[in-house]
CSV table of C-alpha atoms and ligand atoms in Angstrom, one decimal:
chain,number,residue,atom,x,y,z
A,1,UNK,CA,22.6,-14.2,6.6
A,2,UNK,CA,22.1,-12.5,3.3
A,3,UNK,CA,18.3,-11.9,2.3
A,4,UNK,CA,19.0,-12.0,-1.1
A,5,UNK,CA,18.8,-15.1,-3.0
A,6,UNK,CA,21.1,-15.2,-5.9
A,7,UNK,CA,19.2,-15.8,-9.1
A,8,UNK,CA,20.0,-17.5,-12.4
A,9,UNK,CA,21.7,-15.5,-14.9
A,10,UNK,CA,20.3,-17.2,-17.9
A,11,UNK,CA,18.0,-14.6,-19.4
A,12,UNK,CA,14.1,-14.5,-17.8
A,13,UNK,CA,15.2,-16.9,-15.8
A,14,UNK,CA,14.0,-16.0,-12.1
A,15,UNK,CA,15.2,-19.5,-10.2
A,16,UNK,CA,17.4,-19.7,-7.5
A,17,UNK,CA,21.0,-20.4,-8.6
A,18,UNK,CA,22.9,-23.5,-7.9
A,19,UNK,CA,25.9,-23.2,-10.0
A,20,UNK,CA,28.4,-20.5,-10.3
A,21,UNK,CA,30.5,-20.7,-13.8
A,22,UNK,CA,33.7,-18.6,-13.5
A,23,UNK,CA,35.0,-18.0,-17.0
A,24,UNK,CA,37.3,-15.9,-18.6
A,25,UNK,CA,37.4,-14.0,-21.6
A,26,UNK,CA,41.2,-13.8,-23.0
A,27,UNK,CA,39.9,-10.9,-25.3
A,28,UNK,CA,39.1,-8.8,-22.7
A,29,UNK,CA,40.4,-9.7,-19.6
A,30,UNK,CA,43.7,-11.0,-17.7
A,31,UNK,CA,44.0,-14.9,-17.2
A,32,UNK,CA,43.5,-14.5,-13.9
A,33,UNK,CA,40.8,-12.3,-14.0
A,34,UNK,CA,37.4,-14.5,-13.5
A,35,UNK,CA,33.6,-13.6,-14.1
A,36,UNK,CA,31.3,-15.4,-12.9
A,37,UNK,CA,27.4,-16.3,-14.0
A,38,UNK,CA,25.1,-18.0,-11.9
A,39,UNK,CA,23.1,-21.2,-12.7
A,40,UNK,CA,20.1,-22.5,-11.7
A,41,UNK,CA,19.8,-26.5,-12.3
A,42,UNK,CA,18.1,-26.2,-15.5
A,43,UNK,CA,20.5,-23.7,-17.2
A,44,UNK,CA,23.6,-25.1,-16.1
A,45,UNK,CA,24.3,-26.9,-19.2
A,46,UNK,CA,23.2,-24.2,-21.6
A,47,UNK,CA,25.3,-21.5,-20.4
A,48,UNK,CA,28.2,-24.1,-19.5
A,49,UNK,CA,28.0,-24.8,-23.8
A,50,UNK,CA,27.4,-20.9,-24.6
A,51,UNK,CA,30.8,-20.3,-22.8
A,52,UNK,CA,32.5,-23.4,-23.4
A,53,UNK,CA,32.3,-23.1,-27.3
A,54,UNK,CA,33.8,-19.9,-27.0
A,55,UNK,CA,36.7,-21.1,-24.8
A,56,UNK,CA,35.7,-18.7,-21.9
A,57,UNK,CA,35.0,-21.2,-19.4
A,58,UNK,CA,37.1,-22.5,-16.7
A,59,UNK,CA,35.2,-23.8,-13.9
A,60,UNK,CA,31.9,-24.9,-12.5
A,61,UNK,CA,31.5,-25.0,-8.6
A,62,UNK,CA,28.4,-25.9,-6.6
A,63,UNK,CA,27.5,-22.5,-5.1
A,64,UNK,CA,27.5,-24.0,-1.8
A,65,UNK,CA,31.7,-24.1,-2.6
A,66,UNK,CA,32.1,-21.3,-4.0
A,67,UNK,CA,34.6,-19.0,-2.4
A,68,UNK,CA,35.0,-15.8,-4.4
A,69,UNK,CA,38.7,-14.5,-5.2
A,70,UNK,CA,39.6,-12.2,-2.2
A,71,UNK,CA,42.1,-10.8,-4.9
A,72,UNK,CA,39.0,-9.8,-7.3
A,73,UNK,CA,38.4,-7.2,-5.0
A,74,UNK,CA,35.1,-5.8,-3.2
B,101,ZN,ZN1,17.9,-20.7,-14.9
């Protein structure tokens, strides 16, 4: 068990995370490629419009579910 608790990525934010957005900038990266913030309840919606406006965003999964691409490497 991991002692460290992921945290929300929104900026000063300090909760736990509940939400991981994977998203995808087309500019920079290839499709497949995927980076991932975290969310807390709260800042779910925010950062899922700050990405979503731009196009970068391809997925919200309960952090419970997520399972991180073996193929992103690690
Ligand atoms: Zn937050």
């Amino acid at each position: 068990m991991s002692d460290e608790t992921p945290v929300c990525s929104a900026k000063g934010c300090r909760t736990d995370a509940v939400w991981v957005l994977a998203w995808n900038n087309p500019k920079l990266h290839t499709p497949e490629r995927r980076k991932t913030w975290l969310a807390c309840e709260e800042h779910r919606e925010h950062l899922s419009q700050f990405l979503g406006v731009r196009g970068f965003l391809k997925d919200v999964v309960a952090l419970d579910e997520w399972v991180p691409d073996p193929a992103a490497g690690r």
